[in-house]
mmCIF file with all atom_site columns, C-alpha atoms and ligand atoms in Angstrom:
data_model
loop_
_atom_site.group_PDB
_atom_site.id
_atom_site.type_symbol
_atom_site.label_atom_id
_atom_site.label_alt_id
_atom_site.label_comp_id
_atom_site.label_asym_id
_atom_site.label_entity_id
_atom_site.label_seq_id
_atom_site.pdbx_PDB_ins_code
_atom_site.Cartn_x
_atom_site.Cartn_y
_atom_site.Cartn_z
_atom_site.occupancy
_atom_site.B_iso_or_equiv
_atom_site.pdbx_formal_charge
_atom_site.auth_seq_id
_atom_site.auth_comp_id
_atom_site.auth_asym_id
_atom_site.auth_atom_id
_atom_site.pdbx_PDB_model_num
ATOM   1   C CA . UNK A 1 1   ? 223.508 106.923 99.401 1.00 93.00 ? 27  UNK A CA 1
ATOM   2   C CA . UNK A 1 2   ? 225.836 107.681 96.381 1.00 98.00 ? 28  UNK A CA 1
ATOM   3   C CA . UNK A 1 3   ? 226.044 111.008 94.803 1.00 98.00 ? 29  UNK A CA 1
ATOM   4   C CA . UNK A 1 4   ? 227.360 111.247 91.156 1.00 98.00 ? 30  UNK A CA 1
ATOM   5   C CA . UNK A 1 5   ? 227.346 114.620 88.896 1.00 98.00 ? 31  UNK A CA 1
ATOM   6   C CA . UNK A 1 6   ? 226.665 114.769 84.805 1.00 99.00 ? 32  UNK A CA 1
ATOM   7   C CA . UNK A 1 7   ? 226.767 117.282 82.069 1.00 99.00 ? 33  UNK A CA 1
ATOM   8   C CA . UNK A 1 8   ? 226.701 116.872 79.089 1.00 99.00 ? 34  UNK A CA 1
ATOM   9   C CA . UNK A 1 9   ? 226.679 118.955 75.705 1.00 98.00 ? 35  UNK A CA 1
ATOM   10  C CA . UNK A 1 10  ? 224.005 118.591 73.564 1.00 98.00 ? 36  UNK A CA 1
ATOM   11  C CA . UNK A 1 11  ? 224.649 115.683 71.890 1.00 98.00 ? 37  UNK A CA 1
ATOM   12  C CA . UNK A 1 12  ? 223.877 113.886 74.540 1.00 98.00 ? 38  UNK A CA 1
ATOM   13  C CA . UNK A 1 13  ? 220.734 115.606 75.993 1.00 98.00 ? 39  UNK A CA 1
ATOM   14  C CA . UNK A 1 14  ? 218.940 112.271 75.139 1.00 98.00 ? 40  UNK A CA 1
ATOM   15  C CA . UNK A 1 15  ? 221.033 110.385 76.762 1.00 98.00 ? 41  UNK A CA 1
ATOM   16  C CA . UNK A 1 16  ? 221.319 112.571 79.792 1.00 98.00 ? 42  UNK A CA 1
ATOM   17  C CA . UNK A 1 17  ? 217.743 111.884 80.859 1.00 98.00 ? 43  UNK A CA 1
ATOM   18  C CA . UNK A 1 18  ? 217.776 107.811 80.399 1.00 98.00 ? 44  UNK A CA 1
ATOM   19  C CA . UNK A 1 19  ? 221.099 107.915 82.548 1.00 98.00 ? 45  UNK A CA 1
ATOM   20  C CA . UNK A 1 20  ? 219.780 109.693 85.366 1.00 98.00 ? 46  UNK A CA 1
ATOM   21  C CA . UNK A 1 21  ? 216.376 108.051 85.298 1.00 98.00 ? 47  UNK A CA 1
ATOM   22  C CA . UNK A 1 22  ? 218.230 105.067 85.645 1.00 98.00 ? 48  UNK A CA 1
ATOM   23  C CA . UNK A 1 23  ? 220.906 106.477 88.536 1.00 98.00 ? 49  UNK A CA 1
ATOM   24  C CA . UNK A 1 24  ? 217.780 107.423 89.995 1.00 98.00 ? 50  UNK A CA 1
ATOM   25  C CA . UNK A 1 25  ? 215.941 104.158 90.147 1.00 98.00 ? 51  UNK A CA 1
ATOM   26  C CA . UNK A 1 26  ? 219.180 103.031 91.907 1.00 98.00 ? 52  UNK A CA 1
ATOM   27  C CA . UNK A 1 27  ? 218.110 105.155 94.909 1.00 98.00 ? 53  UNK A CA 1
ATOM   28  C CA . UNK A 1 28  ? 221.451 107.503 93.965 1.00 98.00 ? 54  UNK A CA 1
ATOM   29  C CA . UNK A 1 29  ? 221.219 111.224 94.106 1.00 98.00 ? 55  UNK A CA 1
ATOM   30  C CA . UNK A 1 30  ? 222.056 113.100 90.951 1.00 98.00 ? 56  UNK A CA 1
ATOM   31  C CA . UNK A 1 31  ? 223.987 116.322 91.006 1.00 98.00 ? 57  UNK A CA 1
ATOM   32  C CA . UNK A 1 32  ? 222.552 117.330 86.974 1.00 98.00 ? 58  UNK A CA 1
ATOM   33  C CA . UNK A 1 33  ? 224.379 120.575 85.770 1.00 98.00 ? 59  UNK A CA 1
ATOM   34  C CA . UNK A 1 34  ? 223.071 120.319 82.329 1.00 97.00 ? 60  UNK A CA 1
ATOM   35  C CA . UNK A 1 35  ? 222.467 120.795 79.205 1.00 98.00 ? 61  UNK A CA 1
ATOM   36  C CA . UNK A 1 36  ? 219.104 121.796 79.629 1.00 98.00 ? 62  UNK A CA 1
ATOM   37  C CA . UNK A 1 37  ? 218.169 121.693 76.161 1.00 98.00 ? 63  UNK A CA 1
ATOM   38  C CA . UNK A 1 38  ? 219.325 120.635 72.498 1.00 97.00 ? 64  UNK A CA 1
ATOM   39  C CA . UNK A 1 39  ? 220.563 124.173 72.124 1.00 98.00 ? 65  UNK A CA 1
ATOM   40  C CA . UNK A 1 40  ? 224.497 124.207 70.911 1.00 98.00 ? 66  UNK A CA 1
ATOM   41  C CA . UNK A 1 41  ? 227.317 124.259 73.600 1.00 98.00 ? 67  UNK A CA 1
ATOM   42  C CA . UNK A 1 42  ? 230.907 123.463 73.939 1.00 98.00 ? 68  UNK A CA 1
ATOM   43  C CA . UNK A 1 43  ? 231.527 120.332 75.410 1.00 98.00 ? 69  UNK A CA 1
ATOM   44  C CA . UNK A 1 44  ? 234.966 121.548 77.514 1.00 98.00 ? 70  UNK A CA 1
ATOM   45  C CA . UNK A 1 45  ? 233.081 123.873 79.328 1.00 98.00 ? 71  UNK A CA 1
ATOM   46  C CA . UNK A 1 46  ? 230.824 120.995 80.509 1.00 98.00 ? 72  UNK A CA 1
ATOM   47  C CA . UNK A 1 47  ? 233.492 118.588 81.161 1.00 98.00 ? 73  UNK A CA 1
ATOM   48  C CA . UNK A 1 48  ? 234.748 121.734 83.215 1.00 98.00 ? 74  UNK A CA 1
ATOM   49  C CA . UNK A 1 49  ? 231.638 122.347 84.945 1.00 98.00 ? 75  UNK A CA 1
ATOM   50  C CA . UNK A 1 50  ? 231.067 118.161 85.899 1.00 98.00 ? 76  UNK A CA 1
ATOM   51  C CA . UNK A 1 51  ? 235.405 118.278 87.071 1.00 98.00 ? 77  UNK A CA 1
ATOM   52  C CA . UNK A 1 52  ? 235.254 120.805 89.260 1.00 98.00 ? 78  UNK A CA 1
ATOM   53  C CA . UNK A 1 53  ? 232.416 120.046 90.842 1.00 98.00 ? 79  UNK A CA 1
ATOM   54  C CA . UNK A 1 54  ? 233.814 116.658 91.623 1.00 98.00 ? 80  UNK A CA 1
ATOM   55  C CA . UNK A 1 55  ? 237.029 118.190 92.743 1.00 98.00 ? 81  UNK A CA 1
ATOM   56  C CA . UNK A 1 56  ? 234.928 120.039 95.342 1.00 98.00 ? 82  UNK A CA 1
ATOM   57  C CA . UNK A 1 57  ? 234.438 116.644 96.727 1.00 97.00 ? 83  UNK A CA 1
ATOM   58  C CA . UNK A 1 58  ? 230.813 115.010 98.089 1.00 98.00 ? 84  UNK A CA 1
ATOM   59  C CA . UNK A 1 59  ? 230.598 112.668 94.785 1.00 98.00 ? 85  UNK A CA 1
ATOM   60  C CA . UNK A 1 60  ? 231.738 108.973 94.538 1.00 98.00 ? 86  UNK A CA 1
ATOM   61  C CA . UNK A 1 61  ? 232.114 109.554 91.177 1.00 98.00 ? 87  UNK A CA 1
ATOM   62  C CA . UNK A 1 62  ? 230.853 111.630 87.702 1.00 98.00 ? 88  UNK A CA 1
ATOM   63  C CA . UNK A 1 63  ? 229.789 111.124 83.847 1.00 99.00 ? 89  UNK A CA 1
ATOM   64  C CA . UNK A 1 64  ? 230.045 113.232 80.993 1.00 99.00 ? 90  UNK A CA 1
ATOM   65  C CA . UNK A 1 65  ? 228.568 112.545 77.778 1.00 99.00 ? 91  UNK A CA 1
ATOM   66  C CA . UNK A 1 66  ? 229.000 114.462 74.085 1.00 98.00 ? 92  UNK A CA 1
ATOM   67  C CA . UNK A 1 67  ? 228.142 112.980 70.684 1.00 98.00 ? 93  UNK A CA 1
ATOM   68  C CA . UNK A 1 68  ? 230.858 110.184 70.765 1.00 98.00 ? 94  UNK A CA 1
ATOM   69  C CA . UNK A 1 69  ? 231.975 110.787 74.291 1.00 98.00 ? 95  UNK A CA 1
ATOM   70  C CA . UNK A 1 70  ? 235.143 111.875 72.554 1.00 98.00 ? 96  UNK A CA 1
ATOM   71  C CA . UNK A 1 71  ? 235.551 115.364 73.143 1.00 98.00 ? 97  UNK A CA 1
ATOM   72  C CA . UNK A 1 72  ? 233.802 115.373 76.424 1.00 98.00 ? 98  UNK A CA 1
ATOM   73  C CA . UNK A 1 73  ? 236.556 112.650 77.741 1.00 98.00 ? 99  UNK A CA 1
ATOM   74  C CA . UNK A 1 74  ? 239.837 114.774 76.503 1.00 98.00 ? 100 UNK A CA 1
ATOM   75  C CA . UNK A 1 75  ? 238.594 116.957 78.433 1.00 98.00 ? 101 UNK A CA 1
ATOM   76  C CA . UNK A 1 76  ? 237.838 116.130 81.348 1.00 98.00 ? 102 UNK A CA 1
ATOM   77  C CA . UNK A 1 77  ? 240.763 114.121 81.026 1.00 97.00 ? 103 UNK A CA 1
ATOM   78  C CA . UNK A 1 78  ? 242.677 117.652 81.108 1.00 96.00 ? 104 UNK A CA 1
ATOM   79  C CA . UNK A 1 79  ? 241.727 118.576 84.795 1.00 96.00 ? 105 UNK A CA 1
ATOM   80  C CA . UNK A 1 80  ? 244.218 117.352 87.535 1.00 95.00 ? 106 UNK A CA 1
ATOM   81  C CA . UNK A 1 81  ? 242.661 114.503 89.498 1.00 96.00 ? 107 UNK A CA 1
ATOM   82  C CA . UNK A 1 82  ? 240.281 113.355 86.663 1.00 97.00 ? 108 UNK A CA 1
ATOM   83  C CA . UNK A 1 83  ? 240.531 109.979 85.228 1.00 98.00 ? 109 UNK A CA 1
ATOM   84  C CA . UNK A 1 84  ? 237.523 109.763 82.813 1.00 98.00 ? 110 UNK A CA 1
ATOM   85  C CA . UNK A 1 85  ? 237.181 106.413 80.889 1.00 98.00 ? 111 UNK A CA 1
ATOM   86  C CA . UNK A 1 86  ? 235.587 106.018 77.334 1.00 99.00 ? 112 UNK A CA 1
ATOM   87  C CA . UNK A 1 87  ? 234.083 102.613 77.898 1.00 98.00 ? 113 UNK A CA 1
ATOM   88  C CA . UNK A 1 88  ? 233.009 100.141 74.784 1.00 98.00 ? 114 UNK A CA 1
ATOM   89  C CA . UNK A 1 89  ? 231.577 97.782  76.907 1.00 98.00 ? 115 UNK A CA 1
ATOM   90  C CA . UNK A 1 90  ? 230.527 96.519  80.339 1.00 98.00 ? 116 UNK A CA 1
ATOM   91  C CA . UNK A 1 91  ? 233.990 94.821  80.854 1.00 98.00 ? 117 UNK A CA 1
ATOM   92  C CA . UNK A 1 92  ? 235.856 98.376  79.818 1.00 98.00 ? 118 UNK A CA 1
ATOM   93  C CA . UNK A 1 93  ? 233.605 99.663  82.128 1.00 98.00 ? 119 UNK A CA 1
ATOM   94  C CA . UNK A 1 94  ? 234.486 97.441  84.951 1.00 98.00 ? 120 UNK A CA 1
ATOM   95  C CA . UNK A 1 95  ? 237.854 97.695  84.219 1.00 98.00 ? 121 UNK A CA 1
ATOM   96  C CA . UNK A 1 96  ? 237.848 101.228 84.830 1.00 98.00 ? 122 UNK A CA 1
ATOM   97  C CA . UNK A 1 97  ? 237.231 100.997 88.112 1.00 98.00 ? 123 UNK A CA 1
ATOM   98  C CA . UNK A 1 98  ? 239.496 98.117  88.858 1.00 98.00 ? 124 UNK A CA 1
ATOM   99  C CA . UNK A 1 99  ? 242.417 98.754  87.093 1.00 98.00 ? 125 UNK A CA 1
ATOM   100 C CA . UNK A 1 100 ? 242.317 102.419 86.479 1.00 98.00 ? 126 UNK A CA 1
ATOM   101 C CA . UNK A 1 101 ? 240.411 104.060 89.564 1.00 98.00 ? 127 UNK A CA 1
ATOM   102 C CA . UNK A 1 102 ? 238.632 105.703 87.216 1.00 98.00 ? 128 UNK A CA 1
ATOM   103 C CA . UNK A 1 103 ? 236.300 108.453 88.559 1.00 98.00 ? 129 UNK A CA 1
ATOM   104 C CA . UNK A 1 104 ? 234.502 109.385 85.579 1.00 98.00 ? 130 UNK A CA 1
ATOM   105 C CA . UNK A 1 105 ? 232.822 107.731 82.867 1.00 99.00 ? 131 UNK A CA 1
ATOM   106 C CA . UNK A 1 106 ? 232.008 109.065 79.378 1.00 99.00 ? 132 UNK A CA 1
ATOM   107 C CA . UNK A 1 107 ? 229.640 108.189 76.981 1.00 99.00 ? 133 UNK A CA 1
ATOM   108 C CA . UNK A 1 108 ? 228.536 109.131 73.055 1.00 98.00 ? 134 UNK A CA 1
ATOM   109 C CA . UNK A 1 109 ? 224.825 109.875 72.464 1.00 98.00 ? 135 UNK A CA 1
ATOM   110 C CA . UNK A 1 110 ? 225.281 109.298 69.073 1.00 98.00 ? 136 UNK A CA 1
ATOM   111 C CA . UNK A 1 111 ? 226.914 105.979 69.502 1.00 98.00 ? 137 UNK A CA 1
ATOM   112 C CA . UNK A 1 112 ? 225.081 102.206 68.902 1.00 98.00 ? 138 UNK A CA 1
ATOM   113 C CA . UNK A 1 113 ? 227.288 100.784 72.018 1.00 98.00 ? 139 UNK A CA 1
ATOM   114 C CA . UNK A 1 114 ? 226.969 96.715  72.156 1.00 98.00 ? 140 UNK A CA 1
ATOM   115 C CA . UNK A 1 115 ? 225.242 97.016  75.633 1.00 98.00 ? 141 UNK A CA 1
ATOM   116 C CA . UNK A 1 116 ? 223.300 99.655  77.218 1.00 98.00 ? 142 UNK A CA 1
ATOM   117 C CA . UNK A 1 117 ? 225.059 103.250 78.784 1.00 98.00 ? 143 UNK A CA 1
ATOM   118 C CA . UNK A 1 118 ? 222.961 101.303 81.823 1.00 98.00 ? 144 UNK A CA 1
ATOM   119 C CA . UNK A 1 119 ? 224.651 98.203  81.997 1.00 98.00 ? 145 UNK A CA 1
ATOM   120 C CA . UNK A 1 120 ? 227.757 99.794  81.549 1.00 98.00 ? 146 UNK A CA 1
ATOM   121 C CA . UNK A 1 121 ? 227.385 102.110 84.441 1.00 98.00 ? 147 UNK A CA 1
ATOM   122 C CA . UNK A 1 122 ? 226.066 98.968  86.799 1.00 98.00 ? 148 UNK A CA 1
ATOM   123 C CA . UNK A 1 123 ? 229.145 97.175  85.728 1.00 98.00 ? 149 UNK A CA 1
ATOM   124 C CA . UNK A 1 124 ? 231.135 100.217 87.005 1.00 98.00 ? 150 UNK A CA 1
ATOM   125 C CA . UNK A 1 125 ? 228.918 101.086 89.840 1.00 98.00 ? 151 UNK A CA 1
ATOM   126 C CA . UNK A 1 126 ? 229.797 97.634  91.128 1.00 98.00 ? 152 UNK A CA 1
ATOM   127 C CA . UNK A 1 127 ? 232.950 97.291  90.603 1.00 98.00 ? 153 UNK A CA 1
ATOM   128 C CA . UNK A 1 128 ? 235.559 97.697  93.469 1.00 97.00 ? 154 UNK A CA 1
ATOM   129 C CA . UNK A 1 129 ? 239.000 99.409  92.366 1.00 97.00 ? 155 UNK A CA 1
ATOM   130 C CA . UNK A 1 130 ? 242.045 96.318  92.684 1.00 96.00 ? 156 UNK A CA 1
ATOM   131 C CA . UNK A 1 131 ? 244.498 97.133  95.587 1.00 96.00 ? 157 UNK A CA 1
ATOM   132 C CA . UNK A 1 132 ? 246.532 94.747  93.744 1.00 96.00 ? 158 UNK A CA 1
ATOM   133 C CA . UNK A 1 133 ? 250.151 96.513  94.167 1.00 96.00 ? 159 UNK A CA 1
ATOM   134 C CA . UNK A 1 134 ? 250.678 96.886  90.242 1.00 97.00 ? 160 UNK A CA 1
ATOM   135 C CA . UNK A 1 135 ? 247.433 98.672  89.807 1.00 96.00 ? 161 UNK A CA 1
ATOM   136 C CA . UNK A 1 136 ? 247.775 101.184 92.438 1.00 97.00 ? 162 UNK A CA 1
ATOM   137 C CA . UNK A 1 137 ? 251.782 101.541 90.840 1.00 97.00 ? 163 UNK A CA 1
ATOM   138 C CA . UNK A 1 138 ? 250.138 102.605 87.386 1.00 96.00 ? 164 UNK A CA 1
ATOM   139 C CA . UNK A 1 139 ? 247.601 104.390 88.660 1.00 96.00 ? 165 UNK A CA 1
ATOM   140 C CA . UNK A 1 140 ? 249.911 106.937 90.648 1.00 96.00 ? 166 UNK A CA 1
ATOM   141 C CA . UNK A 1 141 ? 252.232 107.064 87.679 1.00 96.00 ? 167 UNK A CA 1
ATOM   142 C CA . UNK A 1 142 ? 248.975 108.181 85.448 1.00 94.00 ? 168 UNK A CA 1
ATOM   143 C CA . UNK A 1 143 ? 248.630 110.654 88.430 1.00 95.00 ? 169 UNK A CA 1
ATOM   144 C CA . UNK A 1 144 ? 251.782 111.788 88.218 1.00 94.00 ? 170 UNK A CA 1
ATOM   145 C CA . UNK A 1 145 ? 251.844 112.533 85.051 1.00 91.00 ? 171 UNK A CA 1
ATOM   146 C CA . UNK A 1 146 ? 248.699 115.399 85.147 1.00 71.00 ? 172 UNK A CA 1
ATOM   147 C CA . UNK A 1 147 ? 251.183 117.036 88.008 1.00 69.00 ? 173 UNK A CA 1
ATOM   148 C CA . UNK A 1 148 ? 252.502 120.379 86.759 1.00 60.00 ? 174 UNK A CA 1
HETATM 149 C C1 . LIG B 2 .   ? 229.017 118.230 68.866 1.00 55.95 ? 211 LIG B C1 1
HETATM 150 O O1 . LIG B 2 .   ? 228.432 118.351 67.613 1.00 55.95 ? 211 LIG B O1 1
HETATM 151 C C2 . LIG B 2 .   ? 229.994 117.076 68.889 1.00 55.95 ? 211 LIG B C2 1
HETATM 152 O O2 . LIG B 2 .   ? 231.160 117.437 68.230 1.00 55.95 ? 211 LIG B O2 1
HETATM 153 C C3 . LIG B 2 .   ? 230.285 116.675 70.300 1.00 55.95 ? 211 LIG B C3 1
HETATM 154 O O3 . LIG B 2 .   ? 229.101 116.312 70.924 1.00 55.95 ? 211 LIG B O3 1
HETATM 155 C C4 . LIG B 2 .   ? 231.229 115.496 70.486 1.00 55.95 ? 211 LIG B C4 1
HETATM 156 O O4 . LIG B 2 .   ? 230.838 114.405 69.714 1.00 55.95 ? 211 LIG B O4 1
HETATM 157 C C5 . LIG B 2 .   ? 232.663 115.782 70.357 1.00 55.95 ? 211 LIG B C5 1
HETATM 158 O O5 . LIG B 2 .   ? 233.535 114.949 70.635 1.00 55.95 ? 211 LIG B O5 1
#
């Protein structure tokens, strides 16, 4: 069974509870560390909280959500080992796993996307990352570059 985490500031709190109803109906467990309510918070500390416990390993893979998804993404674009990916569509969204490895997605709770946060994470979900020998090349120099 897959395991993903979320948080998500409060922009997204709507949003939150449609994309783990539908993670849910998948049959996937869902690690939520919040928000919990509307009230005001900064999204970096909830990219933070969603990185690290990825890092700690146990997830196939996470999602973060703000407003636009904007803030949320730079952020957890920030932590070593994250590759979050802003998707516009279902075919960004598959990209992101194929071509970028990405293991996060972020989305905008604010935002009128072309096709559902849902489709776009089942476009993800089953997508397979390419082993293709230029894809794996960028995707260690993207590594490479968070390395201190
Ligand atoms: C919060 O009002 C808003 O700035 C935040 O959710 C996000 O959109 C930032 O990128």
């Amino acid at each position: 069974m897959k395991r993903i985490v979320i948080a998500v500031d409060h922009g997204a709190f709507e949003l939150k509870k449609r994309i783990i109803a539908h993670i849910e109906k998948k049959g996937y467990e869902v690690d939520d560390l919040g928000v919990f309510s509307t009230d005001s918070v900064d999204y970096p500390d909830m990219a933070k909280k969603a990185c690290n416990a990825f890092l700690q390993g146990g997830y196939d893979y996470g999602i973060v959500a703000c407003g636009t998804g904007i803030g949320i993404s730079i952020s957890a674009n920030k932590v070593d080992g994250i590759r979050c990916a802003l998707p516009q569509n279902t075919f960004a969204a598959r990209m992101a796993r194929e071509h970028n490895n990405a293991n996060f997605l972020a989305f905008g709770g604010r935002i009128d996307y072309p096709e559902s946060v849902e489709a776009m994470i089942d476009a993800f979900d089953d997508a397979q990352v390419s082993q293709e020998e230029r894809h794996r090349r960028r995707v260690e120099k993207l590594n490479a570059m968070g390395k201190k």
